């Protein structure tokens, strides 16, 4: 355990004392209710927390994964000037409402295991908080801290959660291992680590992977630099694949400091070659929404190539084989000139193609009414609507997927989730759908779709959505099949046109029904719905990942 971590932990858990009867624990802007261990505890929130970064769930009673300081500001217990707050642990709730208050928009959460409430702390504790600067997980130097708000905030233009996967195998050896640490330290400093900027952690690959420190452990460059310098060389085989898979699965959790909506990046440093397979690890990383970079140093010599299991290992591991995610350095000596170009890559968020978003991590099936009341021309307007929604998503073999079923009394699968894995082919398939004409049995169509379209992907990583598009009354029950769809983890949107009864639409839609039910009197009105439906899909996706 390193000295800064010990000191940081001491500062987080040690009370700021006034009199014998008052004590408040200094916390950070992002400390959550579940981070506290006592039933009732007085805490001290710092000033100038970034309101827009708070994650708060509920109103009055907050889910324990909420920020304590965010909840306190939301409740009006303190302002953004900080102060002392009493936190009381409560049982979990079945519903946490979304309320906008005091500059913070709380979010809906259907269920969570534990809760907390916030009230003003005791008078003595509150007085003790006035004018006191709070240290948050930083080592004490004994000197008065300088005002370095920008350094604490970090580089806001490079907000990323980054794991440096360093090579600790016998391939690299002790001397080059130290040069590697020096290079990683320079990269970390140049990134501009800070509370609102990039956060970093380190994993060492050797015989068995070891997470050296997590994203949450340090939020200042000096602390990270010290921790990197203290890393010990482990030796063993360079089981980089095993380490990459472990990091993708275990490192980026909320409990370990990962932030919602921030790109996840693993930078793999590899001296020579891996002694195991990287392909499976690369697939796992992409499924977890992690952008993998490979920084390769000292390529295998001609004599060593026979020991390499797969000479194309870089392309098997990186996020995309477009050249952006691979970086070559000839040697560990004189690496300073390589620091800035690598940092620029890591801060190019628009290039992070493997980040999990609603756009690349969902399955959408369109259930399209082909009954006689629609008519050929209106049916084409419905297909235009389907195409415009599909266009918004990144369709690929590892990204979002689209399927379509047309229904009357019968159901006709137009194409499934695995039939077309590019956006162009999906849009072409939608254009080629031919109008059936017939009756309207929406309930049977939903049951058919659950079984035949979603059945094969029910255990996949993507979140499932069903958009039911209909223009009239169903001849059968829709409530039971829609409930079965939702029980199977499928979020249902109902889109009604013309004579579609509102009661049927609401019976089909997922909760809250108001935000999953859409209606337009004219088929031409479908076009205006597209942006709202895309936003609603993305909101559901984000809410599901809390």
Short mmCIF file of N, CA, C and O in Angstrom, two decimals, residues 276-377:
data_model
loop_
_atom_site.label_atom_id
_atom_site.label_comp_id
_atom_site.label_asym_id
_atom_site.label_seq_id
_atom_site.Cartn_x
_atom_site.Cartn_y
_atom_site.Cartn_z
N UNK A 276 -0.13 -15.40 -24.80
CA UNK A 276 -1.44 -16.04 -24.90
C UNK A 276 -2.26 -15.34 -25.98
O UNK A 276 -1.77 -14.45 -26.68
N UNK A 277 -3.52 -15.73 -26.11
CA UNK A 277 -4.37 -15.28 -27.20
C UNK A 277 -5.05 -13.96 -26.85
O UNK A 277 -5.64 -13.83 -25.77
N UNK A 278 -4.98 -12.99 -27.77
CA UNK A 278 -5.61 -11.69 -27.54
C UNK A 278 -6.98 -11.57 -28.19
O UNK A 278 -7.73 -10.65 -27.85
N UNK A 279 -7.32 -12.45 -29.09
CA UNK A 279 -8.54 -12.27 -29.87
C UNK A 279 -9.78 -12.30 -28.98
O UNK A 279 -10.65 -11.42 -29.07
N UNK A 280 -9.91 -13.32 -28.15
CA UNK A 280 -11.07 -13.42 -27.28
C UNK A 280 -11.15 -12.22 -26.34
O UNK A 280 -12.23 -11.66 -26.11
N UNK A 281 -10.00 -11.80 -25.80
CA UNK A 281 -9.96 -10.65 -24.89
C UNK A 281 -10.43 -9.39 -25.61
O UNK A 281 -11.15 -8.56 -25.03
N UNK A 282 -10.03 -9.22 -26.87
CA UNK A 282 -10.45 -8.06 -27.64
C UNK A 282 -11.95 -8.04 -27.85
O UNK A 282 -12.59 -6.98 -27.77
N UNK A 283 -12.54 -9.21 -28.10
CA UNK A 283 -13.98 -9.31 -28.28
C UNK A 283 -14.70 -8.94 -26.98
O UNK A 283 -15.68 -8.19 -26.98
N UNK A 284 -14.22 -9.47 -25.87
CA UNK A 284 -14.82 -9.17 -24.58
C UNK A 284 -14.76 -7.67 -24.30
O UNK A 284 -15.74 -7.05 -23.84
N UNK A 285 -13.61 -7.05 -24.57
CA UNK A 285 -13.46 -5.61 -24.33
C UNK A 285 -14.47 -4.82 -25.15
O UNK A 285 -15.10 -3.88 -24.65
N UNK A 286 -14.64 -5.18 -26.40
CA UNK A 286 -15.60 -4.46 -27.25
C UNK A 286 -17.02 -4.65 -26.73
O UNK A 286 -17.83 -3.71 -26.76
N UNK A 287 -17.34 -5.86 -26.26
CA UNK A 287 -18.68 -6.09 -25.73
C UNK A 287 -18.94 -5.28 -24.47
O UNK A 287 -20.08 -4.90 -24.19
N UNK A 288 -17.89 -4.98 -23.71
CA UNK A 288 -18.02 -4.16 -22.51
C UNK A 288 -17.90 -2.66 -22.82
O UNK A 288 -17.92 -1.84 -21.90
N UNK A 289 -17.77 -2.32 -24.10
CA UNK A 289 -17.71 -0.92 -24.47
C UNK A 289 -16.38 -0.26 -24.19
O UNK A 289 -16.31 0.95 -23.97
N UNK A 290 -15.30 -1.05 -24.20
CA UNK A 290 -13.97 -0.53 -23.89
C UNK A 290 -13.18 -0.33 -25.18
O UNK A 290 -13.15 -1.20 -26.05
N UNK A 291 -12.54 0.82 -25.29
CA UNK A 291 -11.67 1.14 -26.43
C UNK A 291 -10.26 0.66 -26.11
O UNK A 291 -9.62 1.17 -25.19
N UNK A 292 -9.78 -0.32 -26.85
CA UNK A 292 -8.46 -0.90 -26.60
C UNK A 292 -7.42 -0.30 -27.55
O UNK A 292 -7.59 -0.32 -28.77
N UNK A 293 -6.35 0.26 -26.97
CA UNK A 293 -5.17 0.71 -27.70
C UNK A 293 -4.04 -0.28 -27.43
O UNK A 293 -3.89 -0.77 -26.31
N UNK A 294 -3.25 -0.57 -28.43
CA UNK A 294 -2.04 -1.37 -28.24
C UNK A 294 -0.83 -0.48 -28.51
O UNK A 294 -0.69 0.05 -29.62
N UNK A 295 0.01 -0.31 -27.51
CA UNK A 295 1.29 0.38 -27.68
C UNK A 295 2.37 -0.69 -27.67
O UNK A 295 2.68 -1.27 -26.63
N UNK A 296 2.88 -1.00 -28.85
CA UNK A 296 3.87 -2.08 -28.96
C UNK A 296 5.27 -1.49 -29.06
O UNK A 296 5.50 -0.52 -29.78
N UNK A 297 6.18 -2.09 -28.32
CA UNK A 297 7.57 -1.62 -28.26
C UNK A 297 8.47 -2.81 -28.55
O UNK A 297 8.24 -3.92 -28.06
N UNK A 298 9.51 -2.57 -29.35
CA UNK A 298 10.50 -3.61 -29.64
C UNK A 298 9.83 -4.85 -30.22
O UNK A 298 9.60 -5.85 -29.54
N UNK A 299 9.45 -4.79 -31.49
CA UNK A 299 8.81 -5.94 -32.16
C UNK A 299 9.68 -7.19 -32.04
O UNK A 299 10.89 -7.10 -31.90
N UNK A 300 9.04 -8.35 -32.09
CA UNK A 300 9.81 -9.60 -32.01
C UNK A 300 10.86 -9.67 -33.13
O UNK A 300 10.60 -9.27 -34.26
N UNK A 301 12.02 -10.17 -32.78
CA UNK A 301 13.06 -10.37 -33.79
C UNK A 301 12.69 -11.56 -34.67
O UNK A 301 11.75 -12.31 -34.38
N UNK A 302 13.42 -11.73 -35.75
CA UNK A 302 13.15 -12.84 -36.67
C UNK A 302 13.22 -14.17 -35.94
O UNK A 302 12.39 -15.07 -36.17
N UNK A 303 14.19 -14.30 -35.01
CA UNK A 303 14.34 -15.55 -34.27
C UNK A 303 13.16 -15.78 -33.32
O UNK A 303 12.80 -16.92 -33.01
N UNK A 304 12.60 -14.68 -32.83
CA UNK A 304 11.53 -14.79 -31.84
C UNK A 304 10.15 -15.00 -32.47
O UNK A 304 9.21 -15.41 -31.77
N UNK A 305 10.02 -14.73 -33.74
CA UNK A 305 8.71 -14.81 -34.39
C UNK A 305 8.08 -16.20 -34.25
O UNK A 305 6.87 -16.34 -34.20
N UNK A 306 8.91 -17.23 -34.20
CA UNK A 306 8.40 -18.59 -34.06
C UNK A 306 7.69 -18.82 -32.73
O UNK A 306 6.91 -19.75 -32.59
N UNK A 307 7.96 -17.94 -31.74
CA UNK A 307 7.34 -18.09 -30.43
C UNK A 307 6.01 -17.34 -30.34
O UNK A 307 5.27 -17.49 -29.38
N UNK A 308 5.70 -16.54 -31.36
CA UNK A 308 4.48 -15.74 -31.34
C UNK A 308 3.31 -16.58 -31.84
O UNK A 308 3.35 -17.12 -32.94
N UNK A 309 2.28 -16.73 -31.02
CA UNK A 309 1.13 -17.55 -31.39
C UNK A 309 0.41 -16.98 -32.60
O UNK A 309 -0.08 -17.72 -33.45
N UNK A 310 0.29 -15.65 -32.67
CA UNK A 310 -0.47 -15.02 -33.74
C UNK A 310 0.19 -13.69 -34.08
O UNK A 310 0.16 -12.75 -33.29
N UNK A 311 0.81 -13.61 -35.25
CA UNK A 311 1.53 -12.38 -35.61
C UNK A 311 0.56 -11.21 -35.83
O UNK A 311 0.97 -10.06 -35.80
N UNK A 312 -0.72 -11.50 -36.04
CA UNK A 312 -1.71 -10.43 -36.21
C UNK A 312 -2.42 -10.08 -34.92
O UNK A 312 -3.57 -9.63 -34.94
N UNK A 313 -1.73 -10.26 -33.78
CA UNK A 313 -2.39 -10.09 -32.48
C UNK A 313 -2.87 -8.66 -32.24
O UNK A 313 -3.86 -8.44 -31.55
N UNK A 314 -2.19 -7.66 -32.81
CA UNK A 314 -2.61 -6.28 -32.60
C UNK A 314 -4.00 -6.05 -33.18
O UNK A 314 -4.90 -5.52 -32.51
N UNK A 315 -4.22 -6.46 -34.41
CA UNK A 315 -5.51 -6.26 -35.06
C UNK A 315 -6.62 -7.04 -34.35
O UNK A 315 -7.79 -6.66 -34.42
N UNK A 316 -6.26 -8.15 -33.68
CA UNK A 316 -7.27 -8.95 -32.99
C UNK A 316 -7.74 -8.28 -31.70
O UNK A 316 -8.84 -8.56 -31.21
N UNK A 317 -6.91 -7.39 -31.13
CA UNK A 317 -7.21 -6.83 -29.82
C UNK A 317 -7.79 -5.42 -29.87
O UNK A 317 -8.62 -5.06 -29.04
N UNK A 318 -7.34 -4.60 -30.82
CA UNK A 318 -7.71 -3.18 -30.80
C UNK A 318 -9.19 -2.97 -31.08
O UNK A 318 -9.87 -3.83 -31.63
N UNK A 319 -9.68 -1.79 -30.72
CA UNK A 319 -11.09 -1.45 -30.95
C UNK A 319 -11.45 -1.53 -32.41
O UNK A 319 -12.46 -2.13 -32.77
N UNK A 320 -10.66 -0.91 -33.29
CA UNK A 320 -10.89 -0.94 -34.73
C UNK A 320 -9.54 -1.06 -35.44
O UNK A 320 -8.54 -0.49 -34.98
N UNK A 321 -9.53 -1.74 -36.56
CA UNK A 321 -8.28 -1.92 -37.32
C UNK A 321 -8.13 -0.78 -38.33
O UNK A 321 -7.88 -1.00 -39.50
N UNK A 322 -8.26 0.45 -37.84
CA UNK A 322 -8.17 1.61 -38.74
C UNK A 322 -6.87 2.38 -38.56
O UNK A 322 -6.70 3.47 -39.08
N UNK A 323 -5.95 1.82 -37.78
CA UNK A 323 -4.67 2.47 -37.54
C UNK A 323 -4.66 3.41 -36.36
O UNK A 323 -3.59 3.69 -35.81
N UNK A 324 -5.82 3.88 -35.96
CA UNK A 324 -5.87 4.85 -34.86
C UNK A 324 -5.53 4.21 -33.52
O UNK A 324 -4.92 4.83 -32.66
N UNK A 325 -5.91 2.95 -33.34
CA UNK A 325 -5.80 2.31 -32.02
C UNK A 325 -4.50 1.52 -31.83
O UNK A 325 -4.35 0.82 -30.83
N UNK A 326 -3.57 1.61 -32.77
CA UNK A 326 -2.27 0.95 -32.59
C UNK A 326 -1.18 2.01 -32.64
O UNK A 326 -1.28 2.99 -33.38
N UNK A 327 -0.13 1.79 -31.84
CA UNK A 327 0.92 2.80 -31.68
C UNK A 327 2.24 2.06 -31.50
O UNK A 327 2.37 1.20 -30.62
N UNK A 328 3.20 2.37 -32.33
CA UNK A 328 4.47 1.64 -32.31
C UNK A 328 5.60 2.54 -31.85
O UNK A 328 5.74 3.68 -32.30
N UNK A 329 6.40 2.04 -30.91
CA UNK A 329 7.63 2.72 -30.49
C UNK A 329 8.79 1.75 -30.68
O UNK A 329 8.67 0.58 -30.29
N UNK A 330 9.89 2.19 -31.26
CA UNK A 330 10.99 1.26 -31.55
C UNK A 330 11.72 0.77 -30.32
O UNK A 330 12.28 -0.32 -30.32
N UNK A 331 11.71 1.57 -29.25
CA UNK A 331 12.49 1.23 -28.06
C UNK A 331 11.93 2.00 -26.88
O UNK A 331 11.20 2.99 -27.04
N UNK A 332 12.29 1.56 -25.66
CA UNK A 332 11.89 2.28 -24.46
C UNK A 332 12.81 3.46 -24.18
O UNK A 332 12.53 4.27 -23.28
N UNK A 333 13.88 3.59 -24.92
CA UNK A 333 14.81 4.71 -24.72
C UNK A 333 14.40 5.90 -25.56
O UNK A 333 13.97 5.76 -26.71
N UNK A 334 14.51 7.09 -25.01
CA UNK A 334 14.19 8.31 -25.76
C UNK A 334 12.73 8.39 -26.17
O UNK A 334 12.41 8.73 -27.32
N UNK A 335 11.84 8.06 -25.25
CA UNK A 335 10.42 7.98 -25.59
C UNK A 335 9.65 9.30 -25.39
O UNK A 335 8.46 9.36 -25.69
N UNK A 336 10.33 10.32 -24.90
CA UNK A 336 9.62 11.57 -24.58
C UNK A 336 8.83 12.10 -25.78
O UNK A 336 7.70 12.59 -25.63
N UNK A 337 9.39 12.00 -26.96
CA UNK A 337 8.72 12.55 -28.16
C UNK A 337 7.45 11.79 -28.52
O UNK A 337 6.64 12.26 -29.32
N UNK A 338 7.25 10.59 -27.93
CA UNK A 338 6.05 9.81 -28.22
C UNK A 338 4.90 10.09 -27.26
O UNK A 338 3.79 9.59 -27.46
N UNK A 339 5.18 10.86 -26.21
CA UNK A 339 4.17 11.09 -25.18
C UNK A 339 2.99 11.90 -25.72
O UNK A 339 1.83 11.50 -25.63
N UNK A 340 3.29 13.05 -26.31
CA UNK A 340 2.22 13.96 -26.76
C UNK A 340 1.32 13.33 -27.82
O UNK A 340 0.09 13.43 -27.72
N UNK A 341 1.88 12.67 -28.86
CA UNK A 341 0.99 12.05 -29.86
C UNK A 341 0.05 11.01 -29.25
O UNK A 341 -1.11 10.91 -29.66
N UNK A 342 0.54 10.23 -28.27
CA UNK A 342 -0.32 9.24 -27.63
C UNK A 342 -1.41 9.93 -26.82
O UNK A 342 -2.59 9.52 -26.87
N UNK A 343 -1.06 10.98 -26.09
CA UNK A 343 -2.06 11.72 -25.30
C UNK A 343 -3.13 12.31 -26.21
O UNK A 343 -4.33 12.28 -25.89
N UNK A 344 -2.72 12.83 -27.35
CA UNK A 344 -3.69 13.39 -28.29
C UNK A 344 -4.68 12.32 -28.76
O UNK A 344 -5.87 12.59 -28.92
N UNK A 345 -4.19 11.12 -28.98
CA UNK A 345 -5.09 10.02 -29.35
C UNK A 345 -6.09 9.73 -28.23
O UNK A 345 -7.30 9.60 -28.46
N UNK A 346 -5.59 9.63 -27.01
CA UNK A 346 -6.43 9.26 -25.87
C UNK A 346 -7.46 10.33 -25.56
O UNK A 346 -8.49 10.03 -24.92
N UNK A 347 -7.22 11.55 -25.98
CA UNK A 347 -8.16 12.64 -25.72
C UNK A 347 -9.08 12.92 -26.91
O UNK A 347 -9.88 13.85 -26.87
N UNK A 348 -8.98 12.13 -27.97
CA UNK A 348 -9.83 12.32 -29.15
C UNK A 348 -11.11 11.49 -28.97
O UNK A 348 -11.25 10.40 -29.52
N UNK A 349 -12.03 12.02 -28.18
CA UNK A 349 -13.20 11.23 -27.80
C UNK A 349 -14.09 10.86 -28.97
O UNK A 349 -14.75 9.82 -28.95
N UNK A 350 -14.09 11.71 -30.00
CA UNK A 350 -14.94 11.39 -31.15
C UNK A 350 -14.45 10.16 -31.89
O UNK A 350 -15.17 9.55 -32.68
N UNK A 351 -13.21 9.74 -31.62
CA UNK A 351 -12.63 8.54 -32.26
C UNK A 351 -12.88 7.27 -31.47
O UNK A 351 -12.54 6.17 -31.92
N UNK A 352 -13.46 7.41 -30.26
CA UNK A 352 -13.64 6.24 -29.39
C UNK A 352 -14.85 5.43 -29.85
O UNK A 352 -15.95 5.49 -29.29
N UNK A 353 -14.64 4.65 -30.89
CA UNK A 353 -15.73 3.98 -31.57
C UNK A 353 -16.32 2.81 -30.79
O UNK A 353 -17.39 2.31 -31.12
N UNK A 354 -15.61 2.35 -29.76
CA UNK A 354 -16.09 1.18 -29.02
C UNK A 354 -16.77 1.53 -27.70
O UNK A 354 -17.16 0.63 -26.96
N UNK A 355 -16.91 2.81 -27.40
CA UNK A 355 -17.63 3.18 -26.18
C UNK A 355 -19.07 2.69 -26.26
O UNK A 355 -19.71 2.79 -27.31
N UNK A 356 -19.57 2.13 -25.17
CA UNK A 356 -20.95 1.66 -25.12
C UNK A 356 -21.88 2.86 -25.03
O UNK A 356 -21.84 3.62 -24.07
N UNK A 357 -22.70 3.03 -26.02
CA UNK A 357 -23.71 4.07 -26.02
C UNK A 357 -25.03 3.46 -26.48
O UNK A 357 -25.07 2.33 -26.96
N UNK A 358 -26.08 4.25 -26.39
CA UNK A 358 -27.36 3.74 -26.90
C UNK A 358 -27.29 3.52 -28.40
O UNK A 358 -28.06 2.73 -28.95
N UNK A 359 -26.37 4.19 -29.06
CA UNK A 359 -26.30 4.11 -30.51
C UNK A 359 -25.65 2.80 -31.00
O UNK A 359 -25.94 2.35 -32.11
N UNK A 360 -24.79 2.21 -30.19
CA UNK A 360 -24.09 1.02 -30.67
C UNK A 360 -24.32 -0.22 -29.81
O UNK A 360 -23.63 -1.21 -29.96
N UNK A 361 -25.32 -0.18 -28.92
CA UNK A 361 -25.46 -1.29 -27.96
C UNK A 361 -26.89 -1.73 -27.76
O UNK A 361 -27.26 -2.17 -26.68
N UNK A 362 -27.72 -1.62 -28.80
CA UNK A 362 -29.11 -2.03 -28.65
C UNK A 362 -29.57 -2.89 -29.82
O UNK A 362 -28.97 -2.87 -30.89
N UNK A 363 -30.63 -3.66 -29.58
CA UNK A 363 -31.36 -4.37 -30.63
C UNK A 363 -32.74 -3.73 -30.75
O UNK A 363 -33.45 -3.61 -29.75
N UNK A 364 -33.13 -3.32 -31.96
CA UNK A 364 -34.46 -2.77 -32.19
C UNK A 364 -35.19 -3.63 -33.21
O UNK A 364 -34.69 -3.82 -34.32
N UNK A 365 -36.35 -4.13 -32.82
CA UNK A 365 -37.21 -4.81 -33.79
C UNK A 365 -38.43 -3.91 -34.06
O UNK A 365 -39.09 -3.45 -33.12
N UNK A 366 -38.71 -3.68 -35.33
CA UNK A 366 -39.88 -2.91 -35.73
C UNK A 366 -40.99 -3.90 -36.09
O UNK A 366 -40.81 -4.76 -36.96
N UNK A 367 -42.11 -3.79 -35.39
CA UNK A 367 -43.28 -4.62 -35.67
C UNK A 367 -44.26 -3.75 -36.46
O UNK A 367 -44.89 -2.83 -35.90
N UNK A 368 -44.38 -4.01 -37.76
CA UNK A 368 -45.03 -3.08 -38.68
C UNK A 368 -46.39 -3.61 -39.11
O UNK A 368 -46.51 -4.71 -39.64
N UNK A 369 -47.40 -2.78 -38.89
CA UNK A 369 -48.77 -3.12 -39.27
C UNK A 369 -48.91 -3.08 -40.80
O UNK A 369 -48.69 -2.05 -41.43
N UNK A 370 -49.27 -4.23 -41.39
CA UNK A 370 -49.47 -4.29 -42.84
C UNK A 370 -50.93 -4.53 -43.20
O UNK A 370 -51.23 -5.09 -44.26
N UNK A 371 -51.85 -4.10 -42.31
CA UNK A 371 -53.27 -4.37 -42.53
C UNK A 371 -53.85 -3.54 -43.67
O UNK A 371 -53.26 -2.56 -44.13
N UNK A 372 -55.05 -3.92 -44.10
CA UNK A 372 -55.68 -3.29 -45.28
C UNK A 372 -55.96 -1.82 -45.07
O UNK A 372 -55.97 -1.04 -46.03
N UNK A 373 -56.21 -1.41 -43.81
CA UNK A 373 -56.54 -0.01 -43.54
C UNK A 373 -55.36 0.93 -43.77
O UNK A 373 -55.55 2.14 -43.90
N UNK A 374 -54.16 0.40 -43.82
CA UNK A 374 -52.97 1.25 -44.00
C UNK A 374 -52.90 1.77 -45.43
O UNK A 374 -52.76 2.98 -45.67
N UNK A 375 -52.96 0.89 -46.39
CA UNK A 375 -52.84 1.29 -47.79
C UNK A 375 -51.39 1.36 -48.24
O UNK A 375 -50.47 1.59 -47.43
N UNK A 376 -51.15 1.19 -49.52
CA UNK A 376 -49.79 1.12 -50.06
C UNK A 376 -48.99 2.39 -49.81
O UNK A 376 -47.83 2.35 -49.37
N UNK A 377 -49.56 3.56 -50.09
CA UNK A 377 -48.80 4.81 -49.96
C UNK A 377 -48.47 5.10 -48.51
O UNK A 377 -47.35 5.54 -48.19
#
